[in-house]
Amino acid sequence: DVKVTQSSRYLVKRTGEKVFLECVQDMDHENMFWYRQDPGLGLRLIYFSYDVKMKEKGDIPEGYSVSREKKERFSLILESASTNQTSMYLCASRPRTSGTVNYGYTFGSGTRLTVV
Amino acid sequence: LAKTTQPISMDSYEGQEVNITCSHNNIATNDYITWYQQFPSQGPRFIIQGYKTKVTNEVASLFIPADRKSSTLSLPRVSLSDTAVYYCLVSGNTPLVFGKGTRLSVIA
């Protein structure tokens, strides 16, 4: 089974801190994604990456950056954490879509971040 | 914006078959239809995916009519553990855009 591992299940950080959320997948997937999930708003795409060193902005990239130095690892960075970034953060991966084959996403268990 | 529309919530008794219909009027030729299940405090889990006609696996069936403008997820004989939010998504090569999903509550 593909595994997507997020380094922390729960995290509490102070306003203004720089926060790193780590995500590692073990199946050599090219595509990786970061979403945040908030009550009433569903899952919203923050950033994604189609390969090493590549990154693309999603729907809500403001206040975030990402790093993809190795294929298996996709890091989400909160440059200066704010209380409105308190949320559940979900990482996902999938293989590169090829021709008519379309693969499903595998999600991690999530990191619940609280910024105080 | 999500490209799909599905009911906000549904209730069902244990042992019943549950059908959740999703409309996706603007589905593109290269889009697939995928359903995910999410339990509280967990990431969504892939259930089933299809392009046209019918797909069945050990968890569910997916029915897609010829025009592909809608799809129906069928869960046979639901149990309490099937209580979750179910998301219908359409996508080709672009990242998934999640809507609000359907909150299914299974009652004993």
PDB file of C-alpha atoms in Angstrom:
ATOM      1  CA  ASP A   1       0.000   0.000   0.000  1.00  0.00           C
ATOM      2  CA  VAL A   2       1.133   3.538  -0.746  1.00  0.00           C
ATOM      3  CA  LYS A   3       1.911   5.447   2.347  1.00  0.00           C
ATOM      4  CA  VAL A   4       1.795   9.182   2.774  1.00  0.00           C
ATOM      5  CA  THR A   5       3.220  10.185   6.113  1.00  0.00           C
ATOM      6  CA  GLN A   6       2.808  13.578   7.693  1.00  0.00           C
ATOM      7  CA  SER A   7       5.388  14.246  10.367  1.00  0.00           C
ATOM      8  CA  SER A   8       3.057  15.589  13.056  1.00  0.00           C
ATOM      9  CA  ARG A   9      -0.511  14.740  13.933  1.00  0.00           C
ATOM     10  CA  TYR A  10      -0.989  17.785  16.162  1.00  0.00           C
ATOM     11  CA  LEU A  11       1.048  20.962  16.299  1.00  0.00           C
ATOM     12  CA  VAL A  12       0.734  24.150  18.348  1.00  0.00           C
ATOM     13  CA  LYS A  13       2.718  27.181  17.254  1.00  0.00           C
ATOM     14  CA  ARG A  14       2.861  30.835  18.210  1.00  0.00           C
ATOM     15  CA  THR A  15       1.887  33.724  15.983  1.00  0.00           C
ATOM     16  CA  GLY A  16       4.838  34.876  13.909  1.00  0.00           C
ATOM     17  CA  GLU A  17       6.722  31.588  14.054  1.00  0.00           C
ATOM     18  CA  LYS A  18       8.018  29.933  10.919  1.00  0.00           C
ATOM     19  CA  VAL A  19       6.347  26.527  10.658  1.00  0.00           C
ATOM     20  CA  PHE A  20       7.379  23.520   8.596  1.00  0.00           C
ATOM     21  CA  LEU A  21       4.897  20.757   7.793  1.00  0.00           C
ATOM     22  CA  GLU A  22       6.562  17.698   6.324  1.00  0.00           C
ATOM     23  CA  CYS A  23       5.079  15.082   4.048  1.00  0.00           C
ATOM     24  CA  VAL A  24       6.800  11.946   2.786  1.00  0.00           C
ATOM     25  CA  GLN A  25       5.486   9.329   0.353  1.00  0.00           C
ATOM     26  CA  ASP A  26       7.063   5.961  -0.298  1.00  0.00           C
ATOM     27  CA  MET A  27       5.841   5.035  -3.782  1.00  0.00           C
ATOM     28  CA  ASP A  28       7.900   7.214  -6.075  1.00  0.00           C
ATOM     29  CA  HIS A  29       4.941   9.410  -6.999  1.00  0.00           C
ATOM     30  CA  GLU A  30       5.658  12.437  -9.145  1.00  0.00           C
ATOM     31  CA  ASN A  31       2.684  14.539  -8.034  1.00  0.00           C
ATOM     32  CA  MET A  32       2.242  15.868  -4.511  1.00  0.00           C
ATOM     33  CA  PHE A  33      -0.330  18.256  -3.057  1.00  0.00           C
ATOM     34  CA  TRP A  34      -1.061  20.291   0.033  1.00  0.00           C
ATOM     35  CA  TYR A  35      -4.648  21.059   1.062  1.00  0.00           C
ATOM     36  CA  ARG A  36      -6.140  22.669   4.111  1.00  0.00           C
ATOM     37  CA  GLN A  37      -9.536  21.719   5.463  1.00  0.00           C
ATOM     38  CA  ASP A  38     -11.766  23.981   7.503  1.00  0.00           C
ATOM     39  CA  PRO A  39     -15.336  23.425   8.733  1.00  0.00           C
ATOM     40  CA  GLY A  40     -17.845  24.653   6.173  1.00  0.00           C
ATOM     41  CA  LEU A  41     -15.159  25.324   3.570  1.00  0.00           C
ATOM     42  CA  GLY A  42     -14.110  21.819   2.631  1.00  0.00           C
ATOM     43  CA  LEU A  43     -10.653  21.044   1.264  1.00  0.00           C
ATOM     44  CA  ARG A  44      -8.827  23.864  -0.465  1.00  0.00           C
ATOM     45  CA  LEU A  45      -5.672  23.455  -2.525  1.00  0.00           C
ATOM     46  CA  ILE A  46      -2.673  25.448  -1.301  1.00  0.00           C
ATOM     47  CA  TYR A  47       0.233  24.282  -3.487  1.00  0.00           C
ATOM     48  CA  PHE A  48       1.122  21.307  -5.615  1.00  0.00           C
ATOM     49  CA  SER A  49       4.173  19.905  -7.343  1.00  0.00           C
ATOM     50  CA  TYR A  50       4.450  17.770 -10.467  1.00  0.00           C
ATOM     51  CA  ASP A  51       8.071  16.820  -9.881  1.00  0.00           C
ATOM     52  CA  VAL A  52      11.234  17.629  -7.954  1.00  0.00           C
ATOM     53  CA  LYS A  53      12.017  21.349  -7.796  1.00  0.00           C
ATOM     54  CA  MET A  54       8.648  22.151  -9.384  1.00  0.00           C
ATOM     55  CA  LYS A  55       5.828  23.935  -7.622  1.00  0.00           C
ATOM     56  CA  GLU A  56       2.531  25.464  -8.631  1.00  0.00           C
ATOM     57  CA  LYS A  57       0.178  27.698  -6.701  1.00  0.00           C
ATOM     58  CA  GLY A  58      -3.213  26.354  -5.840  1.00  0.00           C
ATOM     59  CA  ASP A  59      -6.285  28.315  -4.869  1.00  0.00           C
ATOM     60  CA  ILE A  60      -5.028  29.787  -1.578  1.00  0.00           C
ATOM     61  CA  PRO A  61      -1.218  30.111  -1.633  1.00  0.00           C
ATOM     62  CA  GLU A  62      -0.984  33.386   0.290  1.00  0.00           C
ATOM     63  CA  GLY A  63       1.058  33.048   3.465  1.00  0.00           C
ATOM     64  CA  TYR A  64       2.518  29.715   2.406  1.00  0.00           C
ATOM     65  CA  SER A  65       5.471  28.415   0.457  1.00  0.00           C
ATOM     66  CA  VAL A  66       6.640  24.914  -0.418  1.00  0.00           C
ATOM     67  CA  SER A  67       9.816  22.975  -1.012  1.00  0.00           C
ATOM     68  CA  ARG A  68      10.357  19.839  -3.113  1.00  0.00           C
ATOM     69  CA  GLU A  69      14.060  19.031  -3.031  1.00  0.00           C
ATOM     70  CA  LYS A  70      13.531  15.259  -3.171  1.00  0.00           C
ATOM     71  CA  LYS A  71      10.867  13.319  -4.978  1.00  0.00           C
ATOM     72  CA  GLU A  72       9.492  11.692  -1.853  1.00  0.00           C
ATOM     73  CA  ARG A  73       9.260  14.814   0.295  1.00  0.00           C
ATOM     74  CA  PHE A  74       7.018  17.851  -0.050  1.00  0.00           C
ATOM     75  CA  SER A  75       7.236  20.474   2.664  1.00  0.00           C
ATOM     76  CA  LEU A  76       4.703  23.202   3.395  1.00  0.00           C
ATOM     77  CA  ILE A  77       6.119  26.316   5.023  1.00  0.00           C
ATOM     78  CA  LEU A  78       4.179  28.959   6.897  1.00  0.00           C
ATOM     79  CA  GLU A  79       6.538  31.909   6.712  1.00  0.00           C
ATOM     80  CA  SER A  80       4.995  33.748   9.663  1.00  0.00           C
ATOM     81  CA  ALA A  81       2.174  31.807  11.236  1.00  0.00           C
ATOM     82  CA  SER A  82      -1.061  33.619  11.931  1.00  0.00           C
ATOM     83  CA  THR A  83      -4.188  32.552  13.797  1.00  0.00           C
ATOM     84  CA  ASN A  84      -6.179  32.312  10.555  1.00  0.00           C
ATOM     85  CA  GLN A  85      -3.850  29.498   9.505  1.00  0.00           C
ATOM     86  CA  THR A  86      -5.200  27.300  12.276  1.00  0.00           C
ATOM     87  CA  SER A  87      -6.517  24.361  10.295  1.00  0.00           C
ATOM     88  CA  MET A  88      -6.195  20.708   9.343  1.00  0.00           C
ATOM     89  CA  TYR A  89      -3.482  20.326   6.706  1.00  0.00           C
ATOM     90  CA  LEU A  90      -3.609  17.354   4.365  1.00  0.00           C
ATOM     91  CA  CYS A  91      -0.878  16.119   2.053  1.00  0.00           C
ATOM     92  CA  ALA A  92      -1.587  13.855  -0.915  1.00  0.00           C
ATOM     93  CA  SER A  93       0.347  12.168  -3.696  1.00  0.00           C
ATOM     94  CA  ARG A  94      -0.325  10.289  -6.907  1.00  0.00           C
ATOM     95  CA  PRO A  95       1.627   8.987  -9.898  1.00  0.00           C
ATOM     96  CA  ARG A  96       1.925  11.116 -13.002  1.00  0.00           C
ATOM     97  CA  THR A  97      -1.164  10.669 -15.152  1.00  0.00           C
ATOM     98  CA  SER A  98      -0.243   8.771 -18.261  1.00  0.00           C
ATOM     99  CA  GLY A  99      -2.361   8.585 -21.406  1.00  0.00           C
ATOM    100  CA  THR A 100      -5.794   7.251 -20.577  1.00  0.00           C
ATOM    101  CA  VAL A 101      -4.815   6.053 -17.119  1.00  0.00           C
ATOM    102  CA  ASN A 102      -5.907   8.273 -14.260  1.00  0.00           C
ATOM    103  CA  TYR A 103      -4.779   7.482 -10.758  1.00  0.00           C
ATOM    104  CA  GLY A 104      -6.438   8.295  -7.469  1.00  0.00           C
ATOM    105  CA  TYR A 105      -4.820  10.371  -4.757  1.00  0.00           C
ATOM    106  CA  THR A 106      -3.447   8.909  -1.547  1.00  0.00           C
ATOM    107  CA  PHE A 107      -3.824  11.229   1.407  1.00  0.00           C
ATOM    108  CA  GLY A 108      -1.924  11.394   4.653  1.00  0.00           C
ATOM    109  CA  SER A 109      -3.711  11.408   8.003  1.00  0.00           C
ATOM    110  CA  GLY A 110      -3.388  15.162   8.347  1.00  0.00           C
ATOM    111  CA  THR A 111      -1.721  17.631  10.689  1.00  0.00           C
ATOM    112  CA  ARG A 112      -3.985  19.650  12.907  1.00  0.00           C
ATOM    113  CA  LEU A 113      -2.186  22.952  13.385  1.00  0.00           C
ATOM    114  CA  THR A 114      -3.211  25.459  16.028  1.00  0.00           C
ATOM    115  CA  VAL A 115      -1.648  28.910  15.952  1.00  0.00           C
ATOM    116  CA  VAL A 116      -1.979  30.810  19.223  1.00  0.00           C
TER     117      VAL A 116
ATOM    118  CA  LEU B   1     -14.943  26.128  -7.898  1.00  0.00           C
ATOM    119  CA  ALA B   2     -15.903  22.488  -7.643  1.00  0.00           C
ATOM    120  CA  LYS B   3     -17.244  21.081 -10.876  1.00  0.00           C
ATOM    121  CA  THR B   4     -19.773  18.829  -9.163  1.00  0.00           C
ATOM    122  CA  THR B   5     -23.065  19.062  -7.298  1.00  0.00           C
ATOM    123  CA  GLN B   6     -24.176  16.492  -4.752  1.00  0.00           C
ATOM    124  CA  PRO B   7     -26.614  16.409  -1.828  1.00  0.00           C
ATOM    125  CA  ILE B   8     -25.373  17.980   1.393  1.00  0.00           C
ATOM    126  CA  SER B   9     -26.499  15.108   3.561  1.00  0.00           C
ATOM    127  CA  MET B  10     -28.278  11.754   3.565  1.00  0.00           C
ATOM    128  CA  ASP B  11     -29.536   9.409   6.246  1.00  0.00           C
ATOM    129  CA  SER B  12     -29.880   5.658   5.956  1.00  0.00           C
ATOM    130  CA  TYR B  13     -30.624   2.683   8.153  1.00  0.00           C
ATOM    131  CA  GLU B  14     -28.124  -0.101   8.567  1.00  0.00           C
ATOM    132  CA  GLY B  15     -28.388  -2.828   5.944  1.00  0.00           C
ATOM    133  CA  GLN B  16     -29.901  -0.594   3.273  1.00  0.00           C
ATOM    134  CA  GLU B  17     -28.371   0.218  -0.078  1.00  0.00           C
ATOM    135  CA  VAL B  18     -27.385   3.860  -0.386  1.00  0.00           C
ATOM    136  CA  ASN B  19     -27.157   5.696  -3.681  1.00  0.00           C
ATOM    137  CA  ILE B  20     -25.511   9.107  -3.840  1.00  0.00           C
ATOM    138  CA  THR B  21     -25.925  10.945  -7.104  1.00  0.00           C
ATOM    139  CA  CYS B  22     -23.543  13.597  -8.328  1.00  0.00           C
ATOM    140  CA  SER B  23     -24.070  15.925 -11.269  1.00  0.00           C
ATOM    141  CA  HIS B  24     -21.196  17.179 -13.377  1.00  0.00           C
ATOM    142  CA  ASN B  25     -22.732  18.854 -16.393  1.00  0.00           C
ATOM    143  CA  ASN B  26     -19.481  20.336 -17.673  1.00  0.00           C
ATOM    144  CA  ILE B  27     -17.365  17.205 -17.532  1.00  0.00           C
ATOM    145  CA  ALA B  28     -14.555  17.239 -20.093  1.00  0.00           C
ATOM    146  CA  THR B  29     -13.628  14.430 -22.433  1.00  0.00           C
ATOM    147  CA  ASN B  30     -10.484  13.531 -20.507  1.00  0.00           C
ATOM    148  CA  ASP B  31     -12.056  13.827 -17.031  1.00  0.00           C
ATOM    149  CA  TYR B  32     -12.481  10.814 -14.802  1.00  0.00           C
ATOM    150  CA  ILE B  33     -15.061  10.569 -12.027  1.00  0.00           C
ATOM    151  CA  THR B  34     -13.650   9.687  -8.642  1.00  0.00           C
ATOM    152  CA  TRP B  35     -15.262   9.208  -5.257  1.00  0.00           C
ATOM    153  CA  TYR B  36     -13.541   9.631  -1.909  1.00  0.00           C
ATOM    154  CA  GLN B  37     -14.647   8.839   1.633  1.00  0.00           C
ATOM    155  CA  GLN B  38     -13.554  10.841   4.647  1.00  0.00           C
ATOM    156  CA  PHE B  39     -13.938  10.016   8.325  1.00  0.00           C
ATOM    157  CA  PRO B  40     -13.514  12.739  10.980  1.00  0.00           C
ATOM    158  CA  SER B  41      -9.891  13.721  11.635  1.00  0.00           C
ATOM    159  CA  GLN B  42      -8.598  11.612   8.744  1.00  0.00           C
ATOM    160  CA  GLY B  43      -7.571  12.301   5.173  1.00  0.00           C
ATOM    161  CA  PRO B  44      -9.941  11.361   2.339  1.00  0.00           C
ATOM    162  CA  ARG B  45      -9.685   7.787   1.124  1.00  0.00           C
ATOM    163  CA  PHE B  46     -10.069   6.756  -2.515  1.00  0.00           C
ATOM    164  CA  ILE B  47     -13.143   4.553  -3.011  1.00  0.00           C
ATOM    165  CA  ILE B  48     -13.757   4.114  -6.704  1.00  0.00           C
ATOM    166  CA  GLN B  49     -13.093   5.705 -10.072  1.00  0.00           C
ATOM    167  CA  GLY B  50     -14.668   5.386 -13.492  1.00  0.00           C
ATOM    168  CA  TYR B  51     -14.857   6.895 -16.928  1.00  0.00           C
ATOM    169  CA  LYS B  52     -18.085   5.454 -18.298  1.00  0.00           C
ATOM    170  CA  THR B  53     -20.683   2.686 -17.766  1.00  0.00           C
ATOM    171  CA  LYS B  54     -20.319   0.729 -14.548  1.00  0.00           C
ATOM    172  CA  VAL B  55     -17.417   0.029 -12.258  1.00  0.00           C
ATOM    173  CA  THR B  56     -17.557  -2.256  -9.238  1.00  0.00           C
ATOM    174  CA  ASN B  57     -15.042  -3.065  -6.553  1.00  0.00           C
ATOM    175  CA  GLU B  58     -15.192  -4.641  -3.115  1.00  0.00           C
ATOM    176  CA  VAL B  59     -16.471  -1.444  -1.533  1.00  0.00           C
ATOM    177  CA  ALA B  60     -18.907   0.166  -3.961  1.00  0.00           C
ATOM    178  CA  SER B  61     -20.310   0.433  -7.450  1.00  0.00           C
ATOM    179  CA  LEU B  62     -20.210   3.463  -9.693  1.00  0.00           C
ATOM    180  CA  PHE B  63     -22.812   3.995 -12.385  1.00  0.00           C
ATOM    181  CA  ILE B  64     -22.122   6.475 -15.160  1.00  0.00           C
ATOM    182  CA  PRO B  65     -24.694   7.101 -17.924  1.00  0.00           C
ATOM    183  CA  ALA B  66     -23.676   7.492 -21.528  1.00  0.00           C
ATOM    184  CA  ASP B  67     -23.697  11.313 -21.438  1.00  0.00           C
ATOM    185  CA  ARG B  68     -21.440  11.271 -18.335  1.00  0.00           C
ATOM    186  CA  LYS B  69     -23.179  14.339 -16.912  1.00  0.00           C
ATOM    187  CA  SER B  70     -23.923  12.543 -13.686  1.00  0.00           C
ATOM    188  CA  SER B  71     -22.798   9.535 -11.707  1.00  0.00           C
ATOM    189  CA  THR B  72     -24.158   7.471  -8.846  1.00  0.00           C
ATOM    190  CA  LEU B  73     -22.149   5.915  -6.074  1.00  0.00           C
ATOM    191  CA  SER B  74     -23.872   2.834  -4.707  1.00  0.00           C
ATOM    192  CA  LEU B  75     -22.968   1.440  -1.292  1.00  0.00           C
ATOM    193  CA  PRO B  76     -24.532  -1.975  -0.695  1.00  0.00           C
ATOM    194  CA  ARG B  77     -25.881  -2.821   2.769  1.00  0.00           C
ATOM    195  CA  VAL B  78     -24.356   0.064   4.695  1.00  0.00           C
ATOM    196  CA  SER B  79     -23.223  -0.299   8.283  1.00  0.00           C
ATOM    197  CA  LEU B  80     -22.617   2.246  11.035  1.00  0.00           C
ATOM    198  CA  SER B  81     -18.954   2.394  10.003  1.00  0.00           C
ATOM    199  CA  ASP B  82     -19.961   3.822   6.623  1.00  0.00           C
ATOM    200  CA  THR B  83     -20.947   7.083   8.325  1.00  0.00           C
ATOM    201  CA  ALA B  84     -18.646   9.586   6.644  1.00  0.00           C
ATOM    202  CA  VAL B  85     -18.460  12.398   4.118  1.00  0.00           C
ATOM    203  CA  TYR B  86     -18.405  11.263   0.481  1.00  0.00           C
ATOM    204  CA  TYR B  87     -16.869  13.446  -2.193  1.00  0.00           C
ATOM    205  CA  CYS B  88     -17.498  13.232  -5.918  1.00  0.00           C
ATOM    206  CA  LEU B  89     -14.779  14.738  -8.087  1.00  0.00           C
ATOM    207  CA  VAL B  90     -14.066  15.016 -11.774  1.00  0.00           C
ATOM    208  CA  SER B  91     -10.582  15.648 -13.050  1.00  0.00           C
ATOM    209  CA  GLY B  92      -8.139  14.835 -15.758  1.00  0.00           C
ATOM    210  CA  ASN B  93      -4.605  16.037 -15.289  1.00  0.00           C
ATOM    211  CA  THR B  94      -5.407  19.025 -13.090  1.00  0.00           C
ATOM    212  CA  PRO B  95      -5.443  18.867  -9.283  1.00  0.00           C
ATOM    213  CA  LEU B  96      -8.605  17.724  -7.565  1.00  0.00           C
ATOM    214  CA  VAL B  97     -11.032  20.436  -6.522  1.00  0.00           C
ATOM    215  CA  PHE B  98     -13.166  19.292  -3.620  1.00  0.00           C
ATOM    216  CA  GLY B  99     -16.708  20.411  -3.023  1.00  0.00           C
ATOM    217  CA  LYS B 100     -18.572  20.113   0.279  1.00  0.00           C
ATOM    218  CA  GLY B 101     -19.344  16.439  -0.190  1.00  0.00           C
ATOM    219  CA  THR B 102     -22.318  14.439   1.067  1.00  0.00           C
ATOM    220  CA  ARG B 103     -22.491  13.674   4.760  1.00  0.00           C
ATOM    221  CA  LEU B 104     -23.923  10.171   5.091  1.00  0.00           C
ATOM    222  CA  SER B 105     -25.291   9.200   8.476  1.00  0.00           C
ATOM    223  CA  VAL B 106     -26.088   5.529   9.012  1.00  0.00           C
ATOM    224  CA  ILE B 107     -28.572   4.849  11.768  1.00  0.00           C
ATOM    225  CA  ALA B 108     -28.954   1.584  13.662  1.00  0.00           C
TER     226      ALA B 108
END
